[in-house]
Every structure is written in C-alpha cells, then in structure tokens.
PDB file of C-alpha atoms in Angstrom:
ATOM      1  CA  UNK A   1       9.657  33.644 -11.605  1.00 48.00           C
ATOM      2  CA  UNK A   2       8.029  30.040 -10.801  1.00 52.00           C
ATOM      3  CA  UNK A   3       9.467  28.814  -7.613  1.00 61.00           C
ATOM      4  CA  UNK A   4      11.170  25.813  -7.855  1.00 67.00           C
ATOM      5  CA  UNK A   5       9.303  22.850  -5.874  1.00 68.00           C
ATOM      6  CA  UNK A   6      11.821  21.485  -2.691  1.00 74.00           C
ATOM      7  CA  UNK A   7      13.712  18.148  -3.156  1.00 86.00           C
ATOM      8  CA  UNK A   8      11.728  15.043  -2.145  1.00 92.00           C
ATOM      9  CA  UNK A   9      12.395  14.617   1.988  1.00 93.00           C
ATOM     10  CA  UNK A  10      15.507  11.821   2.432  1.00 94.00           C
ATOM     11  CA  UNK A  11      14.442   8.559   2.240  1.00 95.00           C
ATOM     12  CA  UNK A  12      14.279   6.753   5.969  1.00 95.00           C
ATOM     13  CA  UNK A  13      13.906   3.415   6.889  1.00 95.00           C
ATOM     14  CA  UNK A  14      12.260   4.573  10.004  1.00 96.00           C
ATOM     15  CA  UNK A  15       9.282   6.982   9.911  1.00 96.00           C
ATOM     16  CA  UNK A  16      10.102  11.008  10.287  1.00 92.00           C
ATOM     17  CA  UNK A  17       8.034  11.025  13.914  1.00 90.00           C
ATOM     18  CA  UNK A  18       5.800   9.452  16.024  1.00 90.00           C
ATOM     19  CA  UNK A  19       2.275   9.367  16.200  1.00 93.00           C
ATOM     20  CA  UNK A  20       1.400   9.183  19.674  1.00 89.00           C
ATOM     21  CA  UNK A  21      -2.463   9.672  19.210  1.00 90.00           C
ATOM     22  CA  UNK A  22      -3.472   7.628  15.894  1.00 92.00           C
ATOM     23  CA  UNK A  23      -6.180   8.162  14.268  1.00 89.00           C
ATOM     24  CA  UNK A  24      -6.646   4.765  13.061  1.00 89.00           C
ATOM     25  CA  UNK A  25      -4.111   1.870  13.907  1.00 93.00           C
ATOM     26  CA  UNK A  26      -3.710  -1.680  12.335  1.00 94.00           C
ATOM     27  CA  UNK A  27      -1.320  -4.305  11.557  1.00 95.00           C
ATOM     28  CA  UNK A  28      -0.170  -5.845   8.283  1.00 97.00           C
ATOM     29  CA  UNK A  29       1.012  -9.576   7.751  1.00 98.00           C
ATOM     30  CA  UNK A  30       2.006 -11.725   5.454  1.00 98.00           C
ATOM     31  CA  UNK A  31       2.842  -8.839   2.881  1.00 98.00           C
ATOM     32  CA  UNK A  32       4.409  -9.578  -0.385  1.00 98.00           C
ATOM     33  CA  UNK A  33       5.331  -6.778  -2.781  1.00 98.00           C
ATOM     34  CA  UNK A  34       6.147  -6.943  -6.480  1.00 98.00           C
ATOM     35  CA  UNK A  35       6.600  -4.063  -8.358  1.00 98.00           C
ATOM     36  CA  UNK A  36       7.488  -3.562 -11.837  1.00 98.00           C
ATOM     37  CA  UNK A  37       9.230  -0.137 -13.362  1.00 97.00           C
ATOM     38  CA  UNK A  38       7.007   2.136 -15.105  1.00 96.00           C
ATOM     39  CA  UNK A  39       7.360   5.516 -17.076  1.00 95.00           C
ATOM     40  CA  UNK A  40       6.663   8.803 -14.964  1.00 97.00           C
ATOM     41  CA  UNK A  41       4.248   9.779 -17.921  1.00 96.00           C
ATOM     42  CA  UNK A  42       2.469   6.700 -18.086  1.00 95.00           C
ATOM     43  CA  UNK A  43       1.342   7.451 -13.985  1.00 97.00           C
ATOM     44  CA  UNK A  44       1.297  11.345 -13.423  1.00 97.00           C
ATOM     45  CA  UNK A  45      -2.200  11.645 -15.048  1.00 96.00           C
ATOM     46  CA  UNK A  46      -3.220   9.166 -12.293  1.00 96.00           C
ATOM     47  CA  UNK A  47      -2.153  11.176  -9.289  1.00 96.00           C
ATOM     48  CA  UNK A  48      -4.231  13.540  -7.190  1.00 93.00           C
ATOM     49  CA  UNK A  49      -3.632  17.007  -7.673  1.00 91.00           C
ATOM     50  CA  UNK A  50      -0.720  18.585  -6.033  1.00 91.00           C
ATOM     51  CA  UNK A  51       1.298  15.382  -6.359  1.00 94.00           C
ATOM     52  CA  UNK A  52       4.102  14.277  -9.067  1.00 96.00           C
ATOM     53  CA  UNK A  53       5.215  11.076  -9.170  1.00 98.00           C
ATOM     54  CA  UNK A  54       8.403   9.926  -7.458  1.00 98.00           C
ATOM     55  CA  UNK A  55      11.415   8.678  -8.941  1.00 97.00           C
ATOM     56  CA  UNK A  56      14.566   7.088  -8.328  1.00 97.00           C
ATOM     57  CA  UNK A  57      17.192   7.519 -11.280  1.00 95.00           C
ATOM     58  CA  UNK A  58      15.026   8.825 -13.400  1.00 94.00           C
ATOM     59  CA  UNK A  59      12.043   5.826 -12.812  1.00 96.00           C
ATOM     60  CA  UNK A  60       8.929   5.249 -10.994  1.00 98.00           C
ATOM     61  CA  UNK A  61       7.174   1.830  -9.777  1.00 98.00           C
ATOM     62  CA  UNK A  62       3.787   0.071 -10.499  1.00 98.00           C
ATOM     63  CA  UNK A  63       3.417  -2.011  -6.620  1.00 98.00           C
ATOM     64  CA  UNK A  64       0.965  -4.895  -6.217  1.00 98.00           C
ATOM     65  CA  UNK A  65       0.787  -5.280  -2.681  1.00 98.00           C
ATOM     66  CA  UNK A  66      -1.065  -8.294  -1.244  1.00 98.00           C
ATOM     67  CA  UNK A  67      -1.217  -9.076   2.735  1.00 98.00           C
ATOM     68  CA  UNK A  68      -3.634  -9.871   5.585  1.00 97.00           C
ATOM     69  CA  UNK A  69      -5.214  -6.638   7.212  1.00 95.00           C
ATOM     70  CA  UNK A  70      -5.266  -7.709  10.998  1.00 93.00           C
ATOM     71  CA  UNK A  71      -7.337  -5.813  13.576  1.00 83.00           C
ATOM     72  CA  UNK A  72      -7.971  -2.468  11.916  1.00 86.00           C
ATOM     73  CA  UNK A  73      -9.058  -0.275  14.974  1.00 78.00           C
ATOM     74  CA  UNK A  74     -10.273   3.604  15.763  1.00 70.00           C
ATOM     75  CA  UNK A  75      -8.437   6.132  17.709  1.00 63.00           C
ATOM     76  CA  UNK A  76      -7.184   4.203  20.990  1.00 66.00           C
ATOM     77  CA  UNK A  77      -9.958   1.624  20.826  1.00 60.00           C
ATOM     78  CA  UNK A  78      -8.943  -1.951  20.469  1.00 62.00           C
ATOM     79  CA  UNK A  79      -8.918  -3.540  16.996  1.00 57.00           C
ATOM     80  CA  UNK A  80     -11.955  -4.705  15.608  1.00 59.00           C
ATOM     81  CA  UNK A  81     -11.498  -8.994  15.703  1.00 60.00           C
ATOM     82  CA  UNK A  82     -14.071  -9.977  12.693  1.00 49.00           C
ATOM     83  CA  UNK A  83     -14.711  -7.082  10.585  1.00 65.00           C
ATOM     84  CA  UNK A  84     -11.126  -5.814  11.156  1.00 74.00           C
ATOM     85  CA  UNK A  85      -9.035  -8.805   9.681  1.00 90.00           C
ATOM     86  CA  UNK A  86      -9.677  -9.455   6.126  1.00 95.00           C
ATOM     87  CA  UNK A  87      -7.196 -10.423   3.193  1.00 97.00           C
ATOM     88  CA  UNK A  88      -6.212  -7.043   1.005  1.00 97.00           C
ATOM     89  CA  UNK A  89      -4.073  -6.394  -2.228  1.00 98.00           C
ATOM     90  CA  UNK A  90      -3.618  -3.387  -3.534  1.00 98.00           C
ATOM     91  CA  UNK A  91      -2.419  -2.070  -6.754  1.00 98.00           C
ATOM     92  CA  UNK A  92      -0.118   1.287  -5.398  1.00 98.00           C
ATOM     93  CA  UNK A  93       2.085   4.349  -7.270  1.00 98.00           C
ATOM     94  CA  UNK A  94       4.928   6.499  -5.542  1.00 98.00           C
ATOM     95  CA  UNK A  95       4.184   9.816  -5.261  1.00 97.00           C
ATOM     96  CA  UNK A  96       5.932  13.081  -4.241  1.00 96.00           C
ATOM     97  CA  UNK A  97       4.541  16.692  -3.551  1.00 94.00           C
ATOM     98  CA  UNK A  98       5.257  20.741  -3.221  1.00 91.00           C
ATOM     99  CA  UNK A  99       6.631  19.842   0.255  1.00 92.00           C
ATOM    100  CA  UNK A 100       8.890  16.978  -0.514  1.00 94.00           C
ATOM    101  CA  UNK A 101       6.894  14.578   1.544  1.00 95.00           C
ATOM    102  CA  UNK A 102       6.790  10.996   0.044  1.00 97.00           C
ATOM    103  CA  UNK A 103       3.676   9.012  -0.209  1.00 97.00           C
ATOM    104  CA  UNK A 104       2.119   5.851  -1.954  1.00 98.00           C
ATOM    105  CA  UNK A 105      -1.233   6.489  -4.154  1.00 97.00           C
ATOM    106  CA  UNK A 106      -3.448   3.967  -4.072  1.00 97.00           C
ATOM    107  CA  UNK A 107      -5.358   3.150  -7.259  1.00 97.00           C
ATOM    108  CA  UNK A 108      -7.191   0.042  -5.928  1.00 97.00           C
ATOM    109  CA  UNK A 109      -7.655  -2.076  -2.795  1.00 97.00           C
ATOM    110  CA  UNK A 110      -9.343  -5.279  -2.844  1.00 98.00           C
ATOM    111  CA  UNK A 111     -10.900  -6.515   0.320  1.00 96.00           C
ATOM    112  CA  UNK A 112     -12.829  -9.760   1.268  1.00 96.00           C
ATOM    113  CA  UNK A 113     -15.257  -7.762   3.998  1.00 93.00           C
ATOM    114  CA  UNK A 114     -18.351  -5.772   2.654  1.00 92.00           C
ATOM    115  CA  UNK A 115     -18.535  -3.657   5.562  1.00 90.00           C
ATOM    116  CA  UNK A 116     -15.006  -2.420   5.494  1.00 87.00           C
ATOM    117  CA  UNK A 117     -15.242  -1.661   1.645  1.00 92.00           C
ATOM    118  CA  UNK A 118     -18.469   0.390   1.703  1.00 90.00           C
ATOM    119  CA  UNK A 119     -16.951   2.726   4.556  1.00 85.00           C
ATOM    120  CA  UNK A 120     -13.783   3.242   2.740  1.00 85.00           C
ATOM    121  CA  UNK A 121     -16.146   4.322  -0.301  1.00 88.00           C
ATOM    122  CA  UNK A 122     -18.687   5.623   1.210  1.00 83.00           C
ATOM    123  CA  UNK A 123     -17.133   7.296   4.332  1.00 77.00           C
ATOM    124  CA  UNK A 124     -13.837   8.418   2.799  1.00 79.00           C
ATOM    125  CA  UNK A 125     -13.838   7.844  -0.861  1.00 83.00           C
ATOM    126  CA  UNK A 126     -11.429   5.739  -1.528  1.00 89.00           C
ATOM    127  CA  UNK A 127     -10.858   2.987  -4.358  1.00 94.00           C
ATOM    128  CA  UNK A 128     -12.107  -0.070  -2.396  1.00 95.00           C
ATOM    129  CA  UNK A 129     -13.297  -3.181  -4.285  1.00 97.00           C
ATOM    130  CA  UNK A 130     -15.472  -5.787  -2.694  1.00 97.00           C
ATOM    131  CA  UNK A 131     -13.215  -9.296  -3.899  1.00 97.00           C
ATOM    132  CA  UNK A 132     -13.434 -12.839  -3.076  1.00 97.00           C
ATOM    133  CA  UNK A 133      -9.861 -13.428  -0.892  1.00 97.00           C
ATOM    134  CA  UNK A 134      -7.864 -15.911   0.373  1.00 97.00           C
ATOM    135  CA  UNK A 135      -3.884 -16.049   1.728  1.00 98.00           C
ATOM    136  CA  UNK A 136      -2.534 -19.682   1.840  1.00 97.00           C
ATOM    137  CA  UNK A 137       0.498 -20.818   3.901  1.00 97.00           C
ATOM    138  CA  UNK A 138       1.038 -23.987   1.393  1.00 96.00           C
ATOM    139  CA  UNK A 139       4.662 -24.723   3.392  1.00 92.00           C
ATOM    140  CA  UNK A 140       6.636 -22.978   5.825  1.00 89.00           C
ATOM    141  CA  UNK A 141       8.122 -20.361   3.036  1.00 96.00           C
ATOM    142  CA  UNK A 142       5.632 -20.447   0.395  1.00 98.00           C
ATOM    143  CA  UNK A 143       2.485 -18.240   0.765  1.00 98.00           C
ATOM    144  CA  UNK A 144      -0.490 -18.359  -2.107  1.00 98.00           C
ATOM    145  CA  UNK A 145      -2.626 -15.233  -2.349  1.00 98.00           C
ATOM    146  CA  UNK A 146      -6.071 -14.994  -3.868  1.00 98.00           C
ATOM    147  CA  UNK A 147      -9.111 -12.790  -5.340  1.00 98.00           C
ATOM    148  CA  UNK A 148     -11.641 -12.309  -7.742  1.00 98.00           C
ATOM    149  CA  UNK A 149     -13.959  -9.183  -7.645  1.00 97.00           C
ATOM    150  CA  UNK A 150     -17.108  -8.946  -6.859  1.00 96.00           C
ATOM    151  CA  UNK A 151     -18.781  -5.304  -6.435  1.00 91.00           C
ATOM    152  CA  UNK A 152     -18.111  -2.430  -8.315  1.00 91.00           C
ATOM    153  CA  UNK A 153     -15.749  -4.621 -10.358  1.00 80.00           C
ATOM    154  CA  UNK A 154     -14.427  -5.109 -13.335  1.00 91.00           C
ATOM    155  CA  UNK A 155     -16.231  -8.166 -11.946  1.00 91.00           C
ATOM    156  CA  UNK A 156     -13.815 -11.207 -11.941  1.00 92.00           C
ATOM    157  CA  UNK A 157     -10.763  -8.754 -12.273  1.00 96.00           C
ATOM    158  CA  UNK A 158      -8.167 -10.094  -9.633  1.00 97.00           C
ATOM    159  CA  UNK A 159      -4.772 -11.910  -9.172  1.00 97.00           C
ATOM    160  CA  UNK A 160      -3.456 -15.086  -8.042  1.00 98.00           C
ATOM    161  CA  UNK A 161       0.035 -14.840  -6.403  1.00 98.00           C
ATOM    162  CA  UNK A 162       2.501 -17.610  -5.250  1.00 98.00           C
ATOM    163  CA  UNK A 163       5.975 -16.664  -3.747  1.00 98.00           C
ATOM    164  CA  UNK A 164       8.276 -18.659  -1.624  1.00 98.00           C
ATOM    165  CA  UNK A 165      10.395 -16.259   1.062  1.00 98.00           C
ATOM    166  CA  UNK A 166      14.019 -16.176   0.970  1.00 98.00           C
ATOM    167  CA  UNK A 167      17.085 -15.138   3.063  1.00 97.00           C
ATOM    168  CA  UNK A 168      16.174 -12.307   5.413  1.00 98.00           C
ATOM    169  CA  UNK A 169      17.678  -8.440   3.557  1.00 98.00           C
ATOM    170  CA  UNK A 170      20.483  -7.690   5.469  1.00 94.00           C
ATOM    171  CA  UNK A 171      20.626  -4.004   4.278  1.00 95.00           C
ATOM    172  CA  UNK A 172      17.940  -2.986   1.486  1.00 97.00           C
ATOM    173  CA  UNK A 173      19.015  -1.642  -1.579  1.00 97.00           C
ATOM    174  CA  UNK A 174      18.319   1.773  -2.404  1.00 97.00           C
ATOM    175  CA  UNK A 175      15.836   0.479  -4.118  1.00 98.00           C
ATOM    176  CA  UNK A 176      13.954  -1.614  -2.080  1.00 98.00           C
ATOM    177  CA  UNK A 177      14.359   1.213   0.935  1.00 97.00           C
ATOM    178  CA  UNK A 178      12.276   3.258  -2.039  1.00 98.00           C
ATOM    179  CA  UNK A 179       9.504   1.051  -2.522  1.00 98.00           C
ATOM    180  CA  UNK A 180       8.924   0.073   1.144  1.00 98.00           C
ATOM    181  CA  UNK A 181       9.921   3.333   3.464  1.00 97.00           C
ATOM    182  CA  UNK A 182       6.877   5.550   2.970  1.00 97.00           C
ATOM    183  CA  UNK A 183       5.571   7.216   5.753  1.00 97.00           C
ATOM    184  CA  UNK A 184       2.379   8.480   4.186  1.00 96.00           C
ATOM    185  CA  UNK A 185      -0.192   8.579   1.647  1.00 95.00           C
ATOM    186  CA  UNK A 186      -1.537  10.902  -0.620  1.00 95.00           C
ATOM    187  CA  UNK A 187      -5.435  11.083  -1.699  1.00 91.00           C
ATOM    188  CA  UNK A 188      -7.998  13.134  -3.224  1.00 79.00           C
ATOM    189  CA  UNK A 189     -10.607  12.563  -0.660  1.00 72.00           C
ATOM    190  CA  UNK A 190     -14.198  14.214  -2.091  1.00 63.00           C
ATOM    191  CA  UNK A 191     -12.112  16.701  -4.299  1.00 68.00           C
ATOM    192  CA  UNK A 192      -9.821  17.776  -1.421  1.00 77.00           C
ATOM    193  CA  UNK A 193      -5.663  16.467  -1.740  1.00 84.00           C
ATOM    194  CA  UNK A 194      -4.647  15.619   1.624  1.00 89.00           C
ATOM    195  CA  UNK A 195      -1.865  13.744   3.317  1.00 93.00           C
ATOM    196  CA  UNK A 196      -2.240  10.741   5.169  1.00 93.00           C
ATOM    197  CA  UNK A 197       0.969  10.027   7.851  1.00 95.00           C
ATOM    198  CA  UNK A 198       1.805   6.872   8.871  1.00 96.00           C
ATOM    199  CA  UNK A 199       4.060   5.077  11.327  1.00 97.00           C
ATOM    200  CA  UNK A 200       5.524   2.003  11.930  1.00 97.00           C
ATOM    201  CA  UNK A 201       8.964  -0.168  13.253  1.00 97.00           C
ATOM    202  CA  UNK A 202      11.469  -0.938  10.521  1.00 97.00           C
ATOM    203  CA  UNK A 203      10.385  -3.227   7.911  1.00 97.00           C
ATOM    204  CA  UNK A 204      11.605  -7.072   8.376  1.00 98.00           C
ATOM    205  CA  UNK A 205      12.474  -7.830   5.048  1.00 98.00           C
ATOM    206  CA  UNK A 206      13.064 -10.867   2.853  1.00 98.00           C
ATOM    207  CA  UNK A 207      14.114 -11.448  -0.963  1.00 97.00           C
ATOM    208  CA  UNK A 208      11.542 -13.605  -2.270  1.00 98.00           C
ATOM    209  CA  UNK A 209      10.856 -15.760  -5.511  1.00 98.00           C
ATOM    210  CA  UNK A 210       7.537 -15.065  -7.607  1.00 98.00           C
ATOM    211  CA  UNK A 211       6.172 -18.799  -8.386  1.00 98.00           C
ATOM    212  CA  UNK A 212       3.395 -18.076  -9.463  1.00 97.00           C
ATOM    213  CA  UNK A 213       2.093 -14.660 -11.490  1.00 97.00           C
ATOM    214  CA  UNK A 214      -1.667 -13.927 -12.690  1.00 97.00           C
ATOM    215  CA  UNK A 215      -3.287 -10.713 -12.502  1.00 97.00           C
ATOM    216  CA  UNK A 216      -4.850  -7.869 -14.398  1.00 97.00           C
ATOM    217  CA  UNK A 217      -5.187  -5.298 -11.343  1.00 98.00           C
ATOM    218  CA  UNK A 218      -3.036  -3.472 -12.863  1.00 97.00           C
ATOM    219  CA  UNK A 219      -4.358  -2.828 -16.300  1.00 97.00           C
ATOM    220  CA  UNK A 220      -7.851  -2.420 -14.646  1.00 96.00           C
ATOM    221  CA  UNK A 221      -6.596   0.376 -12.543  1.00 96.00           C
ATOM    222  CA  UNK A 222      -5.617   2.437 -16.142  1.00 95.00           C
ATOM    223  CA  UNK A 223      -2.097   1.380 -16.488  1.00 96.00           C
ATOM    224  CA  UNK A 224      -0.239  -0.414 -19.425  1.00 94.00           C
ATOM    225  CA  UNK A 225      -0.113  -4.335 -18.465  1.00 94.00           C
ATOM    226  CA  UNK A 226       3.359  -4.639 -17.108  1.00 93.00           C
ATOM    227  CA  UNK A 227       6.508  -5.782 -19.137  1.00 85.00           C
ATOM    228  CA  UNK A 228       8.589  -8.707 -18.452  1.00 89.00           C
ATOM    229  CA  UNK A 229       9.386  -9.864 -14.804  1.00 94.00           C
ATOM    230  CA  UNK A 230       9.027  -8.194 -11.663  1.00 98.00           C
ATOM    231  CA  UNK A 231      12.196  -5.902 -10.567  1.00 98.00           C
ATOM    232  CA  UNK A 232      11.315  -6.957  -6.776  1.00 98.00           C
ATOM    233  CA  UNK A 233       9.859  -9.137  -4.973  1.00 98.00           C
ATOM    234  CA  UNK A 234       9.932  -9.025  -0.963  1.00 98.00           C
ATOM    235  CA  UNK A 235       8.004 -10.314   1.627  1.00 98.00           C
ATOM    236  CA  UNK A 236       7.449  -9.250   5.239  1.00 98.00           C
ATOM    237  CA  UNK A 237       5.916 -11.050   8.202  1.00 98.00           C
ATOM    238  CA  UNK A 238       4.062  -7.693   8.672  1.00 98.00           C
ATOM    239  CA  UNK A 239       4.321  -4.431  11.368  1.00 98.00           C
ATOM    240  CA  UNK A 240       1.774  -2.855  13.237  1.00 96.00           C
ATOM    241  CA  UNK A 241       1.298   0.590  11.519  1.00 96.00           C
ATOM    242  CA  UNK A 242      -0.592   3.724  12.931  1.00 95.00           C
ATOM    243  CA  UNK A 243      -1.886   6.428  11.044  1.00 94.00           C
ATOM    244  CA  UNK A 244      -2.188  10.273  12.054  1.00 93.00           C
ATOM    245  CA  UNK A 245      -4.580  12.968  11.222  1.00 87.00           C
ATOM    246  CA  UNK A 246      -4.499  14.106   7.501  1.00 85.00           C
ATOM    247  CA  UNK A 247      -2.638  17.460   6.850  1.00 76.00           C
ATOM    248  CA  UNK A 248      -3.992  19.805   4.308  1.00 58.00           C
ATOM    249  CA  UNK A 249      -2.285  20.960   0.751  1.00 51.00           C
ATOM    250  CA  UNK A 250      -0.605  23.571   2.457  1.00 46.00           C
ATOM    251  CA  UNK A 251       0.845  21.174   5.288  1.00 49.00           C
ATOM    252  CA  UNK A 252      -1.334  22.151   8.251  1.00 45.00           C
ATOM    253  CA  UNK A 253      -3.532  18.856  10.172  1.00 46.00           C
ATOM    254  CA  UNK A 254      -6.745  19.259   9.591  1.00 43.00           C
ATOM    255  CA  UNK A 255      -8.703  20.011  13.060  1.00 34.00           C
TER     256      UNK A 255
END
C-alpha cells in the first residue's frame, strides 16, 4: 500500500527555528503583496518535483510580490551596499512536500542589477530576469512600483503597481498568516529539488488598497491571466530575513 504523504507542518507566524549561521542574509522593504486565488491544477505542473501545491480550503494563490532587496550579504560578511540593494518583484506559488514543510516557488524574479541576476542564473539556476526598476514613495502611504524587462525577457514584460497602506493587521487572517508565514523555499536547482529555510521576526503587517494594477508577470510565467480583483493586498515596511543551508529531498542539509 502507498503511504499516505504527512499533513502540511502548522502554519506559524514565527519561523520553526533559528538559523544561527546563515548562509546568505538580507533584508526586505517596502514589500507589497497581492495575490489572487488560483486552481491547484492550473499550478501543480509548475512545481519542482517532490512538491504539491498548498492549499487552504481547498485553494491555492498566484503572489506578485514587489519590494526593495536591501544589502544582500554572504555567510557572516556584511551586506553588499551597491550591488546588494536593488528593486525586486516576483511572481511566487505555495507549495507543500512529502515532509509537510511549507515553501513559496518562485516562477520569476525581476531585478534592476545585472550582476545579481546572472549569479542567480548562472550560479544557482534560478528564474532571474534582468528589468528596468523603480519603487516610488509618492506620499507618506502611497508607494509606486516599477519594471520593464530587459534580458532574457519576454522583453518589455513587467508591472506597474500603486497601493496606498492602511491600518496596521492587528491579528492576520488565516489567510493572510498563509500567504505571508513561509519559512522556506522550494527549487529545482540543476535538476536536484531542494529546500531552502528561511528566518525572520514576525511580519509587520498592513491592509492596503491596490490604486493602481498593470502587469502581465503572471501570464508570462505560464499561468492563466488572473480573474477579477486581488483577494489581498498587504504591505510591510520589510524584515531582515536569513537563509540556511538547503536540505536534500529526503530532509538531510546538504554538507
């Protein structure tokens, strides 16, 4: 008989454990997410091997992410202060696999810096785009976000975001705890799944209104264009985040 696959770990708005010796460390600002709900079979095709995609009540979530990456740095080094701080959006799925850990899959991240982009394709094979960026603080709520690709394309693919921050979340929604409380990611890095962990405080949360809505990210990273509005839209004045070493299929860290 098959063996049946454990439940997905409990979702936590804090991450599972530390990660005292990172293996990359960086901090995240200015993030707004808006995600729209999408069909499990629409998205599983999409996901690296060994993953299914995650669900809550039955539904997964399309996330276009945008944000300012802020002094991406090695090991215990200090963060890099030009070529680590560069505008990013990325177009993200929510994934699950046979050991219940939770991840994000990203399908695309758009960057403004060359050098950053070639080394996550080059170096570790991942779905960086080389785009045109900018993040614009028009008022004291109301952020603008920016970009039109450049190299490997589709070339002028991209999105143009607007949204003005509301009240601060009190308590997420089960929901919104869903889409934002992942402690990991999952990739197919040159044909091998692995697990990425990652660490960081408790999101700061706010409600936010989409003002302004033009992108085809989504559709250019193989998924139906979405339908109708957005079922959230937050915003975040950012967290530092540090990631681990990856962990293999069959849960062990790599050496």
């Amino acid at each position: 008989m098959p063996s049946t696959p454990p439940l997905p770990d409990p979702i936590s708005p804090d991450p599972p454990e530390a990660i005292a010796r990172p293996l990359l460390t960086q901090s995240w600002l200015d993030l707004t997410f808006v995600h729209w709900a999408v069909d499990p079979a629409d998205v599983a095709g999409l996901l690296p091997p060994g993953t299914r995609p995650d669900t809550l009540d039955g539904v997964t979530y399309v996330g276009l992410v945008a944000f300012r990456m802020h002094r991406v740095g090695w090991l215990r080094l200090p963060g890099v202060p030009y070529l680590g701080n560069f505008p990013e959006t990325n177009v993200r799925l929510y994934s699950v696999d046979a050991h219940g850990r939770r991840g994000v899959v990203f399908l695309s991240l758009d960057a403004s810096r060359l050098i950053p982009v070639a080394v996550g394709r080059l170096g570790f094979g991942m779905p960086y785009v080389w785009s045109r960026m900018r993040v614009e603080h028009l008022d004291g709520a109301t952020v603008r976000y920016t970009g039109s690709r450049r190299w490997p394309g589709p070339r002028g693919a991209g999105a143009r975001l607007t949204v003005r921050r509301g009240e601060p979340v009190g308590e997420p929604t089960a929901l919104e705890h869903f889409l934002t409380a992942r402690w990991g990611m999952h990739g197919a890095f040159f044909g091998r799944s692995l697990y990425l962990p990652n660490a960081h405080p408790r999101w700061a949360l706010h409600r936010a209104e989409l003002v302004e809505c033009e992108e085809d990210l989504v559709t250019a990273a193989g998924l139906p264009a979405p339908a109708g509005e957005p079922v959230s839209v937050l915003y975040s004045p950012g967290v530092p985040a540090r990631f681990g070493r990856p962990a293999r299929p069959a849960g062990l860290p790599t050496p």
